[in-house]
XYZ file of C-alpha atoms in Angstrom:
434
model
C 21.961 36.361 -5.176
C 22.953 34.096 -2.319
C 22.505 30.416 -3.036
C 19.312 29.052 -1.509
C 19.732 26.355 1.109
C 17.835 23.078 0.922
C 15.654 21.568 3.650
C 14.427 18.036 2.968
C 11.683 16.439 5.081
C 11.150 12.683 4.797
C 7.635 11.658 5.816
C 4.394 13.611 5.520
C 2.532 12.164 8.497
C 1.093 13.868 11.562
C 4.151 16.088 11.930
C 5.693 16.218 8.461
C 2.995 17.910 6.400
C 2.442 20.747 8.881
C 6.211 21.077 9.315
C 6.697 21.664 5.587
C 4.100 24.436 5.612
C 5.828 26.095 8.592
C 9.296 25.789 7.043
C 8.166 27.154 3.688
C 6.575 30.176 5.349
C 9.489 30.818 7.740
C 12.262 30.471 5.136
C 10.464 31.396 1.906
C 13.159 33.873 0.820
C 16.240 31.817 1.657
C 15.475 28.093 1.493
C 13.890 25.464 -0.734
C 11.787 22.949 1.164
C 11.116 19.469 -0.232
C 8.829 16.790 1.192
C 9.478 13.134 0.328
C 6.721 10.591 0.920
C 5.826 7.254 -0.678
C 2.101 8.137 -0.761
C 0.210 10.672 -2.857
C -2.059 11.786 -0.039
C -2.094 12.340 3.721
C -4.652 10.928 6.179
C -4.201 11.758 9.850
C -3.028 8.554 11.518
C -5.288 8.813 14.615
C -8.261 8.504 12.216
C -7.165 5.190 10.718
C -9.208 3.092 13.160
C -12.334 4.847 11.850
C -11.274 4.116 8.267
C -10.702 0.466 9.198
C -14.164 0.144 10.764
C -15.787 1.793 7.734
C -17.264 4.694 9.700
C -15.055 7.296 7.980
C -14.576 7.826 4.250
C -10.851 8.558 3.832
C -11.421 10.122 0.404
C -13.167 13.014 2.138
C -10.423 13.461 4.740
C -7.232 13.000 2.729
C -5.010 15.888 1.637
C -3.048 15.634 -1.600
C 0.635 16.371 -1.031
C 1.080 17.888 -4.496
C -1.736 20.409 -4.100
C -0.731 21.248 -0.542
C 2.861 21.842 -1.656
C 1.751 24.132 -4.490
C -0.462 26.111 -2.105
C 2.209 26.669 0.557
C 5.356 27.022 -1.528
C 7.324 23.834 -1.024
C 8.057 20.879 -3.303
C 6.715 17.353 -3.141
C 8.609 14.309 -4.407
C 6.912 10.933 -4.317
C 9.251 8.152 -3.262
C 10.489 5.988 -0.416
C 13.764 6.650 1.377
C 16.425 4.140 0.403
C 19.731 5.641 1.556
C 21.237 8.612 3.366
C 24.734 9.636 2.264
C 25.876 11.919 5.087
C 29.246 12.713 3.512
C 27.677 14.031 0.286
C 24.527 15.279 2.097
C 22.270 13.433 -0.321
C 19.257 11.172 0.169
C 18.410 8.482 -2.361
C 14.858 7.340 -3.016
C 14.119 3.824 -4.224
C 12.491 3.239 -7.633
C 8.755 4.006 -7.623
C 6.672 1.178 -9.056
C 3.082 1.096 -10.301
C 0.441 -1.525 -9.448
C 1.878 -3.904 -12.067
C 5.456 -3.595 -10.817
C 6.621 -1.367 -13.668
C 8.958 1.525 -12.888
C 7.295 4.950 -12.751
C 10.306 6.850 -11.443
C 13.819 5.501 -11.259
C 16.105 5.802 -8.263
C 16.589 9.492 -7.464
C 19.043 11.632 -5.471
C 18.033 14.780 -3.590
C 20.641 17.011 -1.955
C 20.087 18.699 1.390
C 21.635 21.194 3.776
C 19.197 20.204 6.525
C 17.476 16.813 6.668
C 14.477 16.194 8.926
C 13.357 12.572 9.338
C 9.662 12.277 10.189
C 8.691 8.934 8.673
C 7.118 7.472 11.825
C 7.474 3.958 13.153
C 6.078 0.470 12.665
C 4.030 -1.852 14.842
C 6.071 -3.853 17.340
C 5.471 -7.594 16.854
C 7.937 -8.567 19.641
C 9.091 -11.466 17.474
C 5.903 -13.444 18.165
C 5.407 -16.231 15.593
C 2.773 -15.635 12.933
C 2.172 -11.934 13.552
C 3.713 -10.691 10.312
C 2.107 -13.520 8.312
C -1.442 -13.470 9.636
C -2.190 -10.235 11.517
C -3.302 -6.907 10.066
C -1.907 -3.506 11.063
C -3.001 0.137 11.050
C 0.167 1.980 10.083
C -1.168 3.738 6.964
C -4.293 4.198 4.898
C -3.570 1.195 2.683
C -3.601 -1.106 5.702
C -6.791 0.489 7.043
C -8.489 0.010 3.658
C -7.360 -3.622 3.600
C -8.799 -4.285 7.072
C -12.125 -2.676 6.098
C -12.391 -4.747 2.922
C -11.590 -7.994 4.728
C -14.094 -7.074 7.441
C -16.882 -6.430 4.933
C -16.111 -9.622 3.027
C -16.252 -11.655 6.241
C -19.569 -10.066 7.228
C -21.046 -10.740 3.781
C -20.025 -14.405 3.982
C -21.475 -14.742 7.485
C -24.684 -12.995 6.398
C -25.159 -15.439 3.525
C -24.546 -18.446 5.781
C -26.935 -17.131 8.426
C -29.599 -16.629 5.748
C -29.314 -20.372 5.101
C -29.820 -21.182 8.770
C -26.237 -21.448 10.043
C -25.092 -19.737 13.242
C -22.195 -17.996 11.508
C -20.162 -15.322 13.328
C -17.192 -13.048 12.613
C -14.729 -13.361 15.519
C -12.240 -10.467 15.614
C -9.248 -10.345 17.947
C -7.578 -6.984 18.586
C -4.189 -7.273 20.261
C -3.136 -4.174 22.187
C -5.077 -2.210 24.784
C -3.774 1.221 23.838
C -5.815 3.974 22.211
C -5.914 2.304 18.783
C -7.157 -1.037 20.084
C -9.715 0.484 22.428
C -11.112 2.947 19.884
C -11.251 0.380 17.085
C -13.160 -2.026 19.350
C -15.857 0.581 19.969
C -16.049 1.608 16.307
C -16.500 -2.016 15.244
C -19.415 -2.397 17.670
C -21.009 0.693 16.142
C -20.437 -0.648 12.609
C -21.969 -4.026 13.524
C -25.095 -2.324 14.847
C -25.840 -0.566 11.566
C -24.779 -3.236 9.052
C -28.251 -4.782 8.840
C -29.581 -1.397 7.734
C -27.330 -1.543 4.676
C -28.362 -4.850 3.129
C -27.088 -7.417 5.647
C -30.539 -8.283 7.041
C -29.418 -11.653 8.455
C -26.434 -10.206 10.341
C -27.300 -9.166 13.914
C -24.873 -6.985 15.805
C -23.818 -9.786 18.142
C -22.636 -11.855 15.167
C -19.470 -9.748 15.205
C -17.599 -10.961 18.276
C -14.805 -8.662 19.370
C -12.085 -9.652 21.825
C -9.576 -7.055 23.034
C -6.323 -8.458 24.453
C -3.810 -6.535 26.561
C -0.638 -8.153 27.886
C -0.343 -5.664 30.746
C -2.480 -5.491 33.892
C -4.828 -2.834 32.476
C -5.792 -0.926 29.358
C -4.510 2.555 28.453
C -1.491 3.016 30.729
C -1.377 6.731 29.821
C -4.669 7.287 31.679
C -5.502 7.147 35.365
C -6.999 4.023 36.903
C -10.398 5.659 37.493
C -10.676 6.641 33.828
C -9.515 3.212 32.650
C -12.139 1.544 34.843
C -14.835 3.575 33.083
C -13.427 2.600 29.686
C -13.417 -1.099 30.573
C -16.963 -0.899 31.941
C -18.189 0.856 28.796
C -16.505 -1.629 26.459
C -17.920 -4.571 28.395
C -21.408 -3.062 28.389
C -21.422 -2.757 24.576
C -20.278 -6.328 24.110
C -16.475 -6.248 23.830
C -14.687 -9.143 25.556
C -11.831 -7.353 27.371
C -8.974 -9.513 28.641
C -5.961 -8.058 30.427
C -2.851 -9.992 31.394
C -3.276 -11.817 28.093
C 0.091 -12.540 26.496
C -0.168 -13.688 22.888
C 2.225 -16.524 22.030
C 1.261 -17.207 18.402
C -0.998 -15.916 15.662
C -2.374 -18.380 13.111
C -4.603 -17.945 10.075
C -7.740 -18.766 12.078
C -6.816 -18.403 15.756
C -4.731 -16.624 18.375
C -2.868 -18.506 21.101
C -2.720 -16.829 24.514
C -0.563 -17.939 27.420
C -2.650 -19.789 30.007
C -5.900 -19.516 28.003
C -7.755 -21.487 25.382
C -7.020 -20.546 21.780
C -9.269 -17.781 20.468
C -10.834 -18.334 17.020
C -10.258 -15.337 14.771
C -11.409 -14.443 11.288
C -9.433 -11.199 11.589
C -6.535 -10.267 13.878
C -5.570 -6.605 14.278
C -2.139 -6.000 15.846
C -1.909 -2.708 17.754
C 0.620 -3.330 20.513
C 2.820 -0.275 20.230
C 5.339 1.506 18.047
C 9.002 0.844 17.377
C 11.415 2.233 14.815
C 11.542 0.751 11.335
C 14.348 -1.875 11.288
C 15.092 -0.846 7.676
C 16.593 2.414 8.996
C 19.744 0.500 9.960
C 20.326 -0.299 6.283
C 19.522 3.222 5.117
C 22.181 5.043 7.121
C 24.807 4.845 9.837
C 22.708 6.898 12.266
C 22.860 5.647 15.834
C 19.697 3.815 16.871
C 18.091 2.751 20.127
C 17.363 -0.880 20.941
C 13.923 -0.319 19.427
C 15.453 1.011 16.176
C 14.431 4.603 16.859
C 16.917 7.315 15.874
C 18.828 8.701 18.854
C 18.617 12.474 19.072
C 20.081 15.134 21.345
C 17.779 17.277 23.518
C 17.442 19.793 20.655
C 16.272 16.982 18.253
C 19.453 16.870 16.179
C 20.703 13.314 15.780
C 23.630 12.288 17.956
C 25.439 11.214 14.782
C 25.020 14.262 12.534
C 24.198 17.882 13.428
C 22.640 18.457 9.996
C 20.025 15.744 10.480
C 17.039 16.045 12.807
C 14.533 13.345 13.708
C 11.024 13.965 15.048
C 7.919 11.966 15.886
C 7.684 8.207 16.241
C 11.017 7.524 14.510
C 12.955 9.594 17.082
C 14.252 8.464 20.471
C 14.416 11.650 22.537
C 15.116 11.241 26.242
C 15.163 14.610 28.047
C 17.681 14.986 30.881
C 16.337 13.688 34.163
C 13.500 11.753 32.565
C 13.140 7.972 32.830
C 12.580 6.865 29.268
C 11.975 8.553 25.915
C 9.139 10.871 24.941
C 6.132 8.677 24.062
C 5.238 8.139 20.377
C 2.066 10.225 20.346
C 0.592 12.663 17.830
C 0.847 15.617 20.221
C 4.557 14.927 20.743
C 5.137 14.790 16.981
C 3.396 18.142 16.471
C 5.419 19.777 19.239
C 8.655 18.350 17.810
C 7.771 19.733 14.372
C 7.323 23.221 15.802
C 10.618 22.944 17.663
C 12.511 21.716 14.587
C 11.679 24.979 12.808
C 13.136 26.957 15.717
C 16.260 24.774 15.829
C 17.092 25.480 12.187
C 16.336 29.189 12.640
C 18.654 29.369 15.660
C 21.498 27.533 13.946
C 21.192 29.677 10.820
C 21.441 32.764 13.035
C 24.506 31.389 14.842
C 22.679 30.732 18.112
C 22.635 27.602 20.233
C 19.178 26.018 19.908
C 17.051 25.483 22.976
C 16.386 21.899 24.107
C 12.995 20.448 23.237
C 10.450 20.488 26.044
C 7.538 18.090 25.777
C 4.283 19.366 27.248
C 1.880 16.565 28.043
C -1.624 17.856 27.424
C -3.210 14.636 28.634
C -4.821 11.737 26.801
C -8.313 11.241 25.429
C -10.110 8.169 24.117
C -13.261 8.150 22.003
C -15.466 5.059 22.231
C -17.286 5.799 18.981
C -20.829 7.118 19.620
C -20.915 5.531 23.066
C -18.608 7.686 25.209
C -15.484 9.836 25.330
C -13.222 9.878 28.382
C -9.729 10.977 29.276
C -7.545 13.329 31.245
C -6.420 16.837 30.449
C -3.476 19.065 31.306
C -1.035 16.288 32.249
C 2.140 17.692 33.803
C 1.095 21.269 32.985
C -1.015 21.259 36.134
C 1.177 18.918 38.110
C -1.426 16.205 37.751
C -4.367 15.059 35.670
C -7.967 16.219 35.518
C -10.296 13.399 34.534
C -13.063 14.389 32.110
C -15.835 12.597 30.265
C -19.005 13.258 28.298
C -19.436 16.331 26.135
C -16.398 18.119 27.528
C -14.183 15.136 26.729
C -15.706 14.831 23.258
C -15.057 18.508 22.537
C -11.457 18.181 23.716
C -10.975 15.035 21.603
C -12.258 16.770 18.468
C -10.061 19.795 19.162
C -6.931 17.671 18.583
C -8.053 16.994 15.023
C -9.048 20.625 14.511
C -5.576 21.777 15.550
C -4.057 19.334 13.049
C -6.273 20.707 10.259
C -5.258 24.269 11.111
C -1.556 23.337 11.229
C -1.877 21.968 7.669
C -4.080 24.628 6.099
C -3.746 27.755 8.237
C -6.540 29.395 10.217
C -8.713 30.650 7.354
C -8.695 27.552 5.175
C -8.639 25.230 8.166
C -11.751 26.761 9.736
C -13.526 26.733 6.363
C -12.744 23.050 5.960
C -13.989 22.274 9.456
C -17.181 24.293 8.913
C -17.992 22.226 5.828
C -17.675 18.858 7.595
C -21.127 18.822 9.282
C -22.810 19.520 5.938
C -21.150 16.514 4.328
C -21.874 14.303 7.327
C -25.610 14.980 6.969
C -25.794 13.303 3.535
C -23.192 10.528 3.947
C -24.087 6.981 5.022
C -23.051 5.909 8.514
C -20.627 3.294 7.181
C -18.573 2.923 4.006
C -19.382 -0.346 2.208
C -17.141 0.091 -0.831
């Protein structure tokens, strides 16, 4: 028998988990596929703002990597990438520790013939003082859970003080007017409106004061000005204080400093200003990086440093010929890159030159919780954008998640999982208070 080749995927996020399923099916007779991720389970990153606001129970949405791997014929290894040895074609994972700091699994080496890096990026703090010390982030489920717990604790404290006659509030500052910041703002308004139905009788909805800051001239640069105007109007009408042209200069434990404005008091600060590559990648390997620490790749997604290593999703800097700037770090781009990575390996194994990756912008959609959904469809597929809102926009927004479910589970299991969701929603509380 011919020796089986080894494909190793690092990162089981929006692109990685579906990629492993596709690779295992495509190369089941000739290759072993291994997924490396530091977490036990997968939660789709675009849902993390709902987890943070408490309107989504992540335990009902998560997918266990071990069970998914067993179902689709690949292997799962829990660990965090520590080093890439390109000469030996080996990746090393750092020791895995438990909650008490004791070693569960020691440092481990995994050999590869093809390595696909899909571990995403990190929030860009732009070197602003206090961000890493005092702000919260939404990069993974753990951070979303932490935000939700801090939010509930703050509301409980304010509720108790208001019951004693004080005018206590929970000021929240969200920095970043992209999709995450906008959607989280709306979800927090929804959560505040139902909290008094779940035991916080002294906590009116306006006691949670939400300020959304954007350094640029307007929110959501991926959307057209007419759509953005509707988003800003909707946010303002539900009580969000939207401030554009607001450049944060410092984050403190209880306030945010903004250039040219009075300091904003803040019980919680959520930082959602954009994605950059993880600076730790520079210590993990000698791969060539962009100024934002994203891995430079050729048009076919192979790294410019090593033809046996591919990078996809938020960790990759892919700049197609003739385009001004790299492909944006969006979930739809990551999914398309994952599909293309499978074809690249298939072409190279067959001795063909792989086709360059072509990004197809299907538009952008924003859900403002139960209040509204707006966006634009088709993008450059139609040579322009078609603005949509209302039920059509909501259906299109939900379809993105449905496609992700199907990419993970296949059509039969994916549709069955989606069909079961409305039944569970009918008996679940509107917000998660634990």
